[in-house]
CSV table of C-alpha atoms in Angstrom, one decimal:
chain,number,residue,atom,x,y,z
A,5,MET,CA,-11.6,28.8,7.3
A,6,SER,CA,-9.5,30.2,10.2
A,7,ASP,CA,-5.8,30.1,10.0
A,8,GLU,CA,-5.9,27.6,12.9
A,9,ALA,CA,-8.0,25.1,10.9
A,10,ASP,CA,-5.5,25.2,8.1
A,11,SER,CA,-2.5,24.6,10.3
A,12,LEU,CA,-0.6,21.3,10.2
A,13,ARG,CA,0.6,21.9,13.7
A,14,ALA,CA,-2.9,22.5,15.1
A,15,LEU,CA,-4.3,19.5,13.3
A,16,THR,CA,-1.5,17.3,14.7
A,17,THR,CA,-2.3,18.5,18.2
A,18,ASP,CA,-6.0,17.8,17.7
A,19,ILE,CA,-5.3,14.2,16.5
A,20,ARG,CA,-3.0,13.7,19.5
A,21,ASP,CA,-5.7,14.9,21.9
A,22,PHE,CA,-8.2,12.6,20.2
A,23,ALA,CA,-5.9,9.6,20.7
A,24,ARG,CA,-5.1,10.6,24.3
A,25,GLU,CA,-8.7,11.1,25.3
A,26,ARG,CA,-9.5,7.5,24.2
A,27,GLU,CA,-6.3,6.0,25.7
A,28,TRP,CA,-5.3,4.9,22.2
A,29,GLU,CA,-1.8,6.1,22.5
A,30,GLN,CA,-0.7,2.6,23.5
A,31,PHE,CA,-1.7,1.3,20.1
A,32,HIS,CA,0.1,4.0,18.2
A,33,ASP,CA,3.6,2.6,17.7
A,34,PRO,CA,5.1,3.4,14.3
A,35,LYS,CA,4.6,0.0,12.7
A,36,SER,CA,0.9,-0.2,13.7
A,37,LEU,CA,0.3,3.3,12.4
A,38,ILE,CA,1.9,2.5,9.0
A,39,LEU,CA,-0.3,-0.5,8.8
A,40,ALA,CA,-3.3,1.7,9.5
A,41,LEU,CA,-2.1,4.2,6.9
A,42,THR,CA,-1.8,1.3,4.4
A,43,GLY,CA,-5.3,0.4,5.2
A,44,GLU,CA,-6.6,3.9,4.4
A,45,VAL,CA,-4.5,4.1,1.2
A,46,GLY,CA,-6.1,0.9,0.2
A,47,GLU,CA,-9.6,2.3,0.7
A,48,LEU,CA,-8.6,5.3,-1.3
A,49,ALA,CA,-7.3,3.0,-4.1
A,50,GLU,CA,-10.5,1.0,-4.1
A,51,LEU,CA,-12.6,4.2,-4.9
A,52,PHE,CA,-10.6,4.8,-8.1
A,53,GLN,CA,-9.5,1.3,-9.2
A,54,TRP,CA,-12.0,0.6,-12.0
A,55,VAL,CA,-12.6,4.2,-13.1
A,56,PRO,CA,-11.1,5.1,-16.5
A,57,ALA,CA,-7.9,7.1,-15.8
A,58,ASP,CA,-8.9,10.1,-18.0
A,59,ASP,CA,-12.4,10.3,-16.6
A,60,ALA,CA,-11.5,10.1,-12.9
A,61,VAL,CA,-11.5,13.9,-12.2
A,62,ALA,CA,-14.9,14.3,-13.9
A,63,GLN,CA,-16.5,11.3,-12.1
A,64,PHE,CA,-15.3,12.6,-8.8
A,65,ARG,CA,-17.0,16.0,-9.3
A,66,ASP,CA,-20.2,14.1,-8.2
A,67,PRO,CA,-20.7,15.5,-4.7
A,68,ALA,CA,-21.2,12.0,-3.0
A,69,ARG,CA,-18.1,10.6,-4.6
A,70,LYS,CA,-16.0,13.8,-3.9
A,71,GLN,CA,-17.2,13.5,-0.3
A,72,ARG,CA,-16.0,9.9,-0.1
A,73,ALA,CA,-12.7,10.7,-1.6
A,74,GLY,CA,-12.3,13.6,0.9
A,75,GLU,CA,-13.0,11.2,3.7
A,76,GLU,CA,-10.4,8.6,2.6
A,77,ILE,CA,-7.8,11.3,1.9
A,78,SER,CA,-8.5,12.7,5.4
A,79,ASP,CA,-8.0,9.2,7.0
A,80,VAL,CA,-4.6,8.9,5.3
A,81,LEU,CA,-3.6,12.4,6.4
A,82,ILE,CA,-4.7,11.8,10.0
A,83,TYR,CA,-2.6,8.6,10.4
A,84,LEU,CA,0.3,10.3,8.6
A,85,LEU,CA,0.3,13.3,11.0
A,86,ARG,CA,-0.1,10.9,14.0
A,87,LEU,CA,2.9,8.9,12.8
A,88,ALA,CA,5.0,12.1,12.4
A,89,ASP,CA,3.9,13.2,15.9
A,90,VAL,CA,4.9,9.9,17.5
A,91,LEU,CA,8.3,10.1,15.8
A,92,GLY,CA,8.8,13.8,16.9
A,93,ILE,CA,9.0,14.9,13.3
A,94,ASP,CA,7.9,18.5,12.3
A,95,VAL,CA,6.1,17.4,9.1
A,96,ALA,CA,5.6,21.0,7.8
A,97,ALA,CA,9.3,21.7,8.0
A,98,ALA,CA,10.2,18.3,6.6
A,99,ALA,CA,7.8,18.7,3.6
A,100,ARG,CA,9.2,22.2,2.9
A,101,ALA,CA,12.8,20.8,2.9
A,102,LYS,CA,11.8,17.9,0.6
A,103,LEU,CA,10.1,20.3,-1.8
A,104,ALA,CA,13.2,22.6,-1.8
A,105,ASP,CA,15.4,19.5,-2.5
A,106,SER,CA,13.1,18.4,-5.4
A,107,ARG,CA,13.4,21.9,-6.9
A,108,ARG,CA,17.2,21.5,-6.9
A,109,ARG,CA,17.2,17.9,-8.2
A,110,PHE,CA,14.6,18.5,-11.0
A,111,ALA,CA,15.4,21.8,-12.6
A,112,ALA,CA,12.3,23.0,-14.5
A,113,HIS,CA,14.1,23.6,-17.8
A,114,GLU,CA,15.7,20.2,-17.8
A,115,VAL,CA,12.7,18.0,-16.9
A,116,SER,CA,9.9,19.9,-18.5
A,117,GLY,CA,7.1,17.6,-19.6
A,118,VAL,CA,9.2,14.4,-18.8
A,119,ALA,CA,8.0,12.1,-16.1
A,120,PRO,CA,11.0,11.0,-13.9
A,121,THR,CA,11.3,7.3,-14.3
A,122,LYS,CA,11.8,4.9,-11.4
A,123,GLU,CA,14.1,2.0,-12.3
B,1,MET,CA,8.3,28.6,11.4
B,2,SER,CA,6.1,31.2,9.9
B,3,ASP,CA,2.3,30.6,9.8
B,4,GLU,CA,2.6,30.4,6.0
B,5,ALA,CA,5.0,27.4,6.2
B,6,ASP,CA,2.6,25.5,8.5
B,7,SER,CA,-0.4,26.0,6.3
B,8,LEU,CA,-1.9,23.1,4.3
B,9,ARG,CA,-3.3,25.5,1.8
B,10,ALA,CA,0.1,27.2,1.2
B,11,LEU,CA,1.8,23.9,0.9
B,12,THR,CA,-0.8,22.7,-1.6
B,13,THR,CA,-0.2,25.8,-3.7
B,14,ASP,CA,3.6,25.3,-3.7
B,15,ILE,CA,3.2,21.7,-4.8
B,16,ARG,CA,0.9,22.8,-7.6
B,17,ASP,CA,3.4,25.4,-8.7
B,18,PHE,CA,6.2,22.8,-8.6
B,19,ALA,CA,4.2,20.5,-10.9
B,20,ARG,CA,3.2,23.3,-13.2
B,21,GLU,CA,6.7,24.7,-13.7
B,22,ARG,CA,7.8,21.2,-14.8
B,23,GLU,CA,4.7,20.6,-17.0
B,24,TRP,CA,4.1,17.5,-14.9
B,25,GLU,CA,0.4,18.3,-14.5
B,26,GLN,CA,-0.3,16.0,-17.4
B,27,PHE,CA,0.9,13.0,-15.4
B,28,HIS,CA,-1.1,13.9,-12.3
B,29,ASP,CA,-4.4,12.1,-12.9
B,30,PRO,CA,-5.9,10.6,-9.7
B,31,LYS,CA,-5.0,7.0,-10.4
B,32,SER,CA,-1.4,7.8,-11.2
B,33,LEU,CA,-1.1,9.9,-8.1
B,34,ILE,CA,-2.5,7.1,-5.9
B,35,LEU,CA,0.1,4.8,-7.4
B,36,ALA,CA,2.8,7.3,-6.6
B,37,LEU,CA,1.4,7.7,-3.1
B,38,THR,CA,1.5,3.9,-2.7
B,39,GLY,CA,5.1,3.9,-3.8
B,40,GLU,CA,6.0,6.4,-1.1
B,41,VAL,CA,4.0,4.5,1.6
B,42,GLY,CA,6.0,1.4,0.5
B,43,GLU,CA,9.3,3.3,1.1
B,44,LEU,CA,8.1,4.4,4.5
B,45,ALA,CA,7.1,0.8,5.4
B,46,GLU,CA,10.5,-0.5,4.3
B,47,LEU,CA,12.2,1.7,6.8
B,48,PHE,CA,10.4,0.1,9.7
B,49,GLN,CA,9.7,-3.4,8.5
B,50,TRP,CA,12.3,-5.3,10.5
B,51,VAL,CA,12.6,-3.0,13.5
B,52,PRO,CA,11.1,-4.5,16.7
B,53,ALA,CA,7.7,-2.8,17.2
B,54,ASP,CA,8.4,-1.7,20.8
B,55,ASP,CA,11.9,-0.3,19.8
B,56,ALA,CA,10.9,1.7,16.7
B,57,VAL,CA,10.4,5.1,18.4
B,58,ALA,CA,13.8,4.8,20.2
B,59,GLN,CA,15.7,3.6,17.0
B,60,PHE,CA,14.3,6.5,15.0
B,61,ARG,CA,15.6,9.1,17.5
B,62,ASP,CA,18.8,8.6,15.7
B,63,PRO,CA,19.2,11.8,13.6
B,64,ALA,CA,19.9,10.1,10.2
B,65,ARG,CA,17.0,7.7,10.6
B,66,LYS,CA,14.7,10.4,11.8
B,67,GLN,CA,15.7,12.5,8.8
B,68,ARG,CA,14.9,9.5,6.4
B,69,ALA,CA,11.5,8.9,8.0
B,70,GLY,CA,10.8,12.6,7.7
B,71,GLU,CA,11.6,12.5,4.0
B,72,GLU,CA,9.3,9.5,3.3
B,73,ILE,CA,6.5,11.0,5.4
B,74,SER,CA,6.9,14.2,3.4
B,75,ASP,CA,6.7,12.4,0.1
B,76,VAL,CA,3.5,10.7,1.1
B,77,LEU,CA,2.1,14.1,2.2
B,78,ILE,CA,3.1,15.8,-1.0
B,79,TYR,CA,1.3,13.3,-3.2
B,80,LEU,CA,-1.7,13.3,-0.9
B,81,LEU,CA,-2.0,17.1,-1.1
B,82,ARG,CA,-1.5,17.0,-4.8
B,83,LEU,CA,-4.3,14.4,-5.2
B,84,ALA,CA,-6.7,16.5,-3.0
B,85,ASP,CA,-5.8,19.5,-5.1
B,86,VAL,CA,-6.5,17.7,-8.4
B,87,LEU,CA,-9.8,16.6,-7.1
B,88,GLY,CA,-10.7,20.1,-5.8
B,89,ILE,CA,-10.9,18.9,-2.2
B,90,ASP,CA,-10.1,21.2,0.7
B,91,VAL,CA,-8.1,18.7,2.7
B,92,ALA,CA,-8.0,20.8,5.9
B,93,ALA,CA,-11.8,21.2,6.0
B,94,ALA,CA,-12.2,17.5,5.1
B,95,ALA,CA,-9.8,16.3,7.9
B,96,ARG,CA,-11.6,18.6,10.4
B,97,ALA,CA,-14.9,17.1,9.5
B,98,LYS,CA,-13.6,13.5,9.6
B,99,LEU,CA,-12.1,14.1,13.1
B,100,ALA,CA,-15.4,15.6,14.3
B,101,ASP,CA,-17.2,12.6,12.9
B,102,SER,CA,-14.8,10.2,14.7
B,103,ARG,CA,-15.4,12.1,18.0
B,104,ARG,CA,-19.1,11.4,17.6
B,105,ARG,CA,-18.6,7.7,16.6
B,106,PHE,CA,-16.1,6.9,19.2
B,107,ALA,CA,-17.2,8.4,22.5
B,108,ALA,CA,-14.1,8.6,24.8
B,109,HIS,CA,-15.8,7.0,27.8
B,110,GLU,CA,-17.1,4.1,25.7
B,111,VAL,CA,-13.9,3.1,23.8
B,112,SER,CA,-11.3,4.0,26.4
B,113,GLY,CA,-8.2,1.8,25.9
B,114,VAL,CA,-10.0,-0.5,23.4
B,115,ALA,CA,-8.7,-0.5,19.8
B,116,PRO,CA,-11.5,-0.4,17.3
B,117,THR,CA,-11.5,-3.7,15.4
B,118,LYS,CA,-11.9,-4.0,11.7
B,119,GLU,CA,-13.8,-7.1,10.6
C,24,MET,CA,-5.4,-31.4,-2.7
C,25,SER,CA,-4.8,-32.4,-6.3
C,26,ASP,CA,-1.7,-31.2,-8.0
C,27,GLU,CA,-3.9,-29.1,-10.3
C,28,ALA,CA,-5.4,-27.2,-7.4
C,29,ASP,CA,-1.9,-26.3,-6.1
C,30,SER,CA,-0.6,-25.1,-9.4
C,31,LEU,CA,0.1,-21.4,-10.1
C,32,ARG,CA,-0.5,-21.8,-13.7
C,33,ALA,CA,-3.9,-23.5,-13.2
C,34,LEU,CA,-5.0,-20.9,-10.7
C,35,THR,CA,-3.9,-18.1,-13.2
C,36,THR,CA,-6.1,-19.7,-15.9
C,37,ASP,CA,-9.1,-20.0,-13.6
C,38,ILE,CA,-8.8,-16.3,-12.7
C,39,ARG,CA,-8.5,-15.4,-16.4
C,40,ASP,CA,-11.6,-17.4,-17.2
C,41,PHE,CA,-13.5,-15.7,-14.2
C,42,ALA,CA,-12.7,-12.3,-15.7
C,43,ARG,CA,-13.5,-13.3,-19.2
C,44,GLU,CA,-16.9,-14.8,-18.4
C,45,ARG,CA,-17.9,-11.5,-16.8
C,46,GLU,CA,-16.4,-9.3,-19.5
C,47,TRP,CA,-14.2,-7.7,-16.9
C,48,GLU,CA,-11.0,-8.0,-19.0
C,49,GLN,CA,-11.6,-4.4,-20.2
C,50,PHE,CA,-11.0,-3.1,-16.6
C,51,HIS,CA,-7.9,-5.1,-16.0
C,52,ASP,CA,-5.2,-2.8,-17.3
C,53,PRO,CA,-2.0,-3.0,-15.1
C,54,LYS,CA,-2.5,0.3,-13.2
C,55,SER,CA,-6.1,-0.6,-12.3
C,56,LEU,CA,-5.0,-4.0,-11.1
C,57,ILE,CA,-2.2,-2.5,-9.0
C,58,LEU,CA,-4.8,-0.2,-7.4
C,59,ALA,CA,-7.0,-3.2,-6.7
C,60,LEU,CA,-4.0,-5.1,-5.3
C,61,THR,CA,-3.3,-2.1,-3.0
C,62,GLY,CA,-6.9,-2.2,-1.9
C,63,GLU,CA,-6.6,-5.8,-0.8
C,64,VAL,CA,-3.2,-5.3,0.9
C,65,GLY,CA,-5.0,-2.5,2.8
C,66,GLU,CA,-7.7,-4.8,4.0
C,67,LEU,CA,-5.0,-7.3,5.1
C,68,ALA,CA,-3.2,-4.6,7.0
C,69,GLU,CA,-6.4,-3.5,8.8
C,70,LEU,CA,-6.8,-7.0,10.2
C,71,PHE,CA,-3.5,-6.8,11.9
C,72,GLN,CA,-2.9,-3.1,12.6
C,73,TRP,CA,-3.8,-2.9,16.3
C,74,VAL,CA,-2.8,-6.5,17.3
C,75,PRO,CA,0.4,-6.7,19.4
C,76,ALA,CA,3.2,-7.8,17.1
C,77,ASP,CA,4.3,-10.7,19.3
C,78,ASP,CA,0.7,-12.0,19.8
C,79,ALA,CA,-0.4,-11.8,16.1
C,80,VAL,CA,0.3,-15.5,15.3
C,81,ALA,CA,-1.5,-16.7,18.4
C,82,GLN,CA,-4.6,-14.4,17.9
C,83,PHE,CA,-5.0,-15.5,14.3
C,84,ARG,CA,-5.2,-19.2,15.4
C,85,ASP,CA,-8.8,-18.4,16.1
C,86,PRO,CA,-10.7,-20.0,13.2
C,87,ALA,CA,-12.8,-17.0,12.3
C,88,ARG,CA,-9.8,-14.7,12.2
C,89,LYS,CA,-7.7,-17.2,10.4
C,90,GLN,CA,-10.5,-17.6,7.8
C,91,ARG,CA,-10.6,-13.8,7.3
C,92,ALA,CA,-6.8,-13.5,6.9
C,93,GLY,CA,-6.9,-16.4,4.4
C,94,GLU,CA,-9.6,-14.5,2.4
C,95,GLU,CA,-7.6,-11.3,2.3
C,96,ILE,CA,-4.3,-13.1,1.4
C,97,SER,CA,-6.3,-14.8,-1.4
C,98,ASP,CA,-7.6,-11.5,-2.7
C,99,VAL,CA,-4.0,-10.2,-2.9
C,100,LEU,CA,-2.9,-13.4,-4.7
C,101,ILE,CA,-5.7,-13.3,-7.2
C,102,TYR,CA,-5.0,-9.7,-8.3
C,103,LEU,CA,-1.3,-10.4,-8.3
C,104,LEU,CA,-1.7,-13.5,-10.6
C,105,ARG,CA,-4.1,-11.5,-12.8
C,106,LEU,CA,-1.6,-8.7,-13.2
C,107,ALA,CA,1.2,-11.2,-14.1
C,108,ASP,CA,-1.1,-12.8,-16.6
C,109,VAL,CA,-2.0,-9.5,-18.2
C,110,LEU,CA,1.7,-8.7,-18.6
C,111,GLY,CA,2.5,-12.1,-20.0
C,112,ILE,CA,4.8,-12.9,-17.0
C,113,ASP,CA,5.3,-16.5,-15.9
C,114,VAL,CA,5.1,-15.8,-12.2
C,115,ALA,CA,6.3,-19.2,-11.0
C,116,ALA,CA,9.5,-19.0,-13.1
C,117,ALA,CA,10.0,-15.3,-12.1
C,118,ALA,CA,9.7,-16.2,-8.4
C,119,ARG,CA,12.1,-19.1,-8.7
C,120,ALA,CA,14.6,-16.8,-10.4
C,121,LYS,CA,14.2,-14.1,-7.7
C,122,LEU,CA,14.7,-16.7,-4.9
C,123,ALA,CA,17.8,-18.0,-6.6
C,124,ASP,CA,19.1,-14.5,-6.9
C,125,SER,CA,18.4,-13.8,-3.2
C,126,ARG,CA,20.3,-17.0,-2.3
C,127,ARG,CA,23.3,-15.5,-4.2
C,128,ARG,CA,23.1,-12.0,-2.8
C,129,PHE,CA,22.5,-13.1,0.8
C,130,ALA,CA,24.8,-15.9,1.6
C,131,ALA,CA,23.5,-17.7,4.7
C,132,HIS,CA,26.8,-17.6,6.6
C,133,GLU,CA,27.2,-13.9,6.1
C,134,VAL,CA,23.7,-12.6,7.0
C,135,SER,CA,22.7,-15.2,9.6
C,136,GLY,CA,20.3,-13.6,12.1
C,137,VAL,CA,20.8,-10.1,10.7
C,138,ALA,CA,17.9,-8.4,9.0
C,139,PRO,CA,18.9,-6.7,5.7
C,140,THR,CA,18.4,-2.9,6.2
C,141,LYS,CA,16.8,-0.7,3.6
C,142,GLU,CA,18.3,2.7,3.4
D,15,MET,CA,8.7,-26.2,-16.1
D,16,SER,CA,8.3,-29.2,-13.8
D,17,ASP,CA,5.1,-29.6,-11.8
D,18,GLU,CA,7.2,-29.0,-8.7
D,19,ALA,CA,8.4,-25.5,-9.9
D,20,ASP,CA,4.8,-24.5,-10.5
D,21,SER,CA,3.5,-25.6,-7.1
D,22,LEU,CA,2.4,-23.1,-4.5
D,23,ARG,CA,3.2,-25.6,-1.8
D,24,ALA,CA,6.7,-26.3,-3.1
D,25,LEU,CA,7.4,-22.5,-3.4
D,26,THR,CA,6.2,-21.9,0.1
D,27,THR,CA,8.6,-24.6,1.4
D,28,ASP,CA,11.5,-23.1,-0.5
D,29,ILE,CA,10.8,-19.6,1.0
D,30,ARG,CA,10.6,-21.1,4.5
D,31,ASP,CA,13.9,-22.9,4.0
D,32,PHE,CA,15.5,-19.7,2.7
D,33,ALA,CA,14.4,-17.8,5.8
D,34,ARG,CA,15.4,-20.6,8.1
D,35,GLU,CA,18.9,-21.0,6.7
D,36,ARG,CA,19.5,-17.2,7.4
D,37,GLU,CA,17.9,-17.3,10.8
D,38,TRP,CA,15.5,-14.7,9.6
D,39,GLU,CA,12.4,-16.4,11.0
D,40,GLN,CA,12.7,-14.2,14.1
D,41,PHE,CA,11.9,-11.1,11.9
D,42,HIS,CA,8.9,-12.8,10.2
D,43,ASP,CA,6.0,-11.9,12.5
D,44,PRO,CA,2.8,-11.1,10.5
D,45,LYS,CA,2.9,-7.3,11.0
D,46,SER,CA,6.5,-7.1,9.8
D,47,LEU,CA,5.7,-9.3,6.8
D,48,ILE,CA,2.8,-7.1,5.8
D,49,LEU,CA,5.0,-4.0,6.0
D,50,ALA,CA,7.6,-5.8,3.7
D,51,LEU,CA,4.7,-6.8,1.4
D,52,THR,CA,3.6,-3.1,1.3
D,53,GLY,CA,7.1,-2.1,0.4
D,54,GLU,CA,7.2,-4.5,-2.5
D,55,VAL,CA,3.7,-3.4,-3.7
D,56,GLY,CA,5.1,0.2,-3.5
D,57,GLU,CA,8.0,-0.7,-5.8
D,58,LEU,CA,5.6,-2.4,-8.2
D,59,ALA,CA,3.4,0.8,-8.2
D,60,GLU,CA,6.4,3.0,-8.9
D,61,LEU,CA,7.2,1.1,-12.1
D,62,PHE,CA,3.7,1.9,-13.5
D,63,GLN,CA,2.8,5.3,-11.9
D,64,TRP,CA,3.5,7.7,-14.8
D,65,VAL,CA,2.8,5.3,-17.7
D,66,PRO,CA,-0.4,6.0,-19.6
D,67,ALA,CA,-3.0,3.5,-18.5
D,68,ASP,CA,-3.8,2.3,-22.1
D,69,ASP,CA,-0.2,2.0,-23.0
D,70,ALA,CA,1.1,0.1,-20.0
D,71,VAL,CA,0.8,-3.4,-21.5
D,72,ALA,CA,2.6,-2.4,-24.6
D,73,GLN,CA,5.4,-0.5,-22.8
D,74,PHE,CA,6.0,-3.5,-20.5
D,75,ARG,CA,6.6,-5.8,-23.5
D,76,ASP,CA,10.1,-4.3,-23.5
D,77,PRO,CA,12.2,-7.2,-22.1
D,78,ALA,CA,14.0,-5.1,-19.5
D,79,ARG,CA,10.8,-3.6,-18.1
D,80,LYS,CA,9.0,-6.9,-18.2
D,81,GLN,CA,11.9,-8.4,-16.3
D,82,ARG,CA,11.7,-5.6,-13.7
D,83,ALA,CA,7.9,-6.1,-13.3
D,84,GLY,CA,8.4,-9.8,-12.9
D,85,GLU,CA,10.9,-9.2,-10.1
D,86,GLU,CA,8.6,-6.9,-8.2
D,87,ILE,CA,5.6,-9.2,-8.7
D,88,SER,CA,7.8,-12.1,-7.4
D,89,ASP,CA,8.8,-10.1,-4.3
D,90,VAL,CA,5.2,-9.5,-3.5
D,91,LEU,CA,4.4,-13.2,-4.0
D,92,ILE,CA,7.3,-14.3,-1.9
D,93,TYR,CA,6.3,-12.2,1.1
D,94,LEU,CA,2.6,-13.1,0.6
D,95,LEU,CA,3.4,-16.9,0.7
D,96,ARG,CA,5.7,-16.4,3.7
D,97,LEU,CA,2.9,-14.6,5.5
D,98,ALA,CA,0.4,-17.4,4.8
D,99,ASP,CA,3.0,-19.9,5.9
D,100,VAL,CA,3.6,-18.1,9.2
D,101,LEU,CA,-0.2,-18.1,9.8
D,102,GLY,CA,-0.6,-21.7,8.9
D,103,ILE,CA,-2.9,-20.9,6.0
D,104,ASP,CA,-3.0,-23.1,2.9
D,105,VAL,CA,-3.1,-20.4,0.3
D,106,ALA,CA,-4.0,-22.5,-2.7
D,107,ALA,CA,-7.0,-23.9,-0.9
D,108,ALA,CA,-8.0,-20.4,0.4
D,109,ALA,CA,-7.7,-18.9,-3.1
D,110,ARG,CA,-9.8,-21.7,-4.6
D,111,ALA,CA,-12.5,-21.1,-2.0
D,112,LYS,CA,-12.4,-17.3,-2.6
D,113,LEU,CA,-12.7,-17.8,-6.3
D,114,ALA,CA,-15.7,-20.2,-5.9
D,115,ASP,CA,-17.3,-17.6,-3.5
D,116,SER,CA,-16.8,-14.8,-6.1
D,117,ARG,CA,-18.4,-17.1,-8.8
D,118,ARG,CA,-21.5,-17.3,-6.5
D,119,ARG,CA,-21.6,-13.6,-5.6
D,120,PHE,CA,-21.0,-12.3,-9.1
D,121,ALA,CA,-23.1,-14.3,-11.5
D,122,ALA,CA,-21.7,-13.9,-15.0
D,123,HIS,CA,-25.0,-13.0,-16.6
D,124,GLU,CA,-25.8,-10.3,-14.0
D,125,VAL,CA,-22.5,-8.4,-13.9
D,126,SER,CA,-21.3,-8.8,-17.4
D,127,GLY,CA,-19.2,-5.8,-18.4
D,128,VAL,CA,-20.0,-3.9,-15.2
D,129,ALA,CA,-17.2,-3.2,-12.8
D,130,PRO,CA,-18.3,-3.9,-9.2
D,131,THR,CA,-18.2,-0.6,-7.3
D,132,LYS,CA,-16.7,-0.2,-3.9
D,133,GLU,CA,-18.6,2.4,-1.8
């Protein structure tokens, strides 16, 4: 794959062009995009809901199921990048900053093998 | 930003390393990751839920709120890339293919200004 | 409608019987049920995603759309009651307690007309 | 518990009164309510995300965790009933109809022990 194809910024631009060419920008306010994102996360969840947890990776090695999972993950990604774009957020920079922050908050030697609990 | 920082593949590798260093790979089966993704989508939704739809972009120009939105979008992205990685899915290639497919299914001159309805 | 038909406890029992008759109880661990719930919330979100916020109530007065919304809301409710049942939670009592707690935390004269913000 | 406390219709009325007393009805358009619902489903998902699937029921017998799960399930239920109310949907009748429809579509002797797959 070319560097271009792997770039978050290039993908964001392509999604923006896709919306613009169809005059769909009018529908892309943040709340509507989050609902669309929720819809795609729901479709992703449905693919895995009844699969045994410890067999999910194995079952999704099947090419047809892997293809379907890839499509749903892509749909989530596309709406997520569209949302960031509409809000003027540089998602690559934001994700880098978030990961750096998580590295500080969860020191490897302190949390090793322990899942952080949400209360 | 360097090309590296904007790369989906490089970000995926960094997230994998982050999990590996903390021995958190054991928790990262697909179903658990989709639940974590759902949690982050929920936090994103909460930021916008009571904001008037047509004022959301303007209200999130405020630096503190934009920062918060960027963090939640990042959390969604991080779990999404982690999920794709665990499933062995090249998310950049999958998103490119999905976008190409949408270009075929929704010809610009046919759907211009009309939101596709889900039934 | 009879009192029975309107009862959360009776509905919960019917859903349990439905699962038992099909030997689907084996699939109904909490994580799987939350993924199924997420799937149904996604279908609900998709119905409304591109509808203008201030026109949604009016558009869903249309009988066919109201019917569809009722079906998706029902699917969410069914998985939610099934989850509570699996966890041994009396959802009617829990919801009553939550509402009483909200009445204490959000005194009407203090929060009147102000949406509580999530930070 | 009294019949009243267990009634979907009585609970719906109480939630409506709660919103009315705080003049929060103005915020309760369907899209905003679905975002709020998504937020609460996210909080529910976070409680379970890293728990082993086959140990979730046992871990949530702990009174404090059961209490937390009951609160999040209640929050989902409250927004769901509020949404149905705003749309004029009788959720008890809708859920009864949906369950009857599922009984027809999934005959017990045909689907016994087989999880319905979503494609």
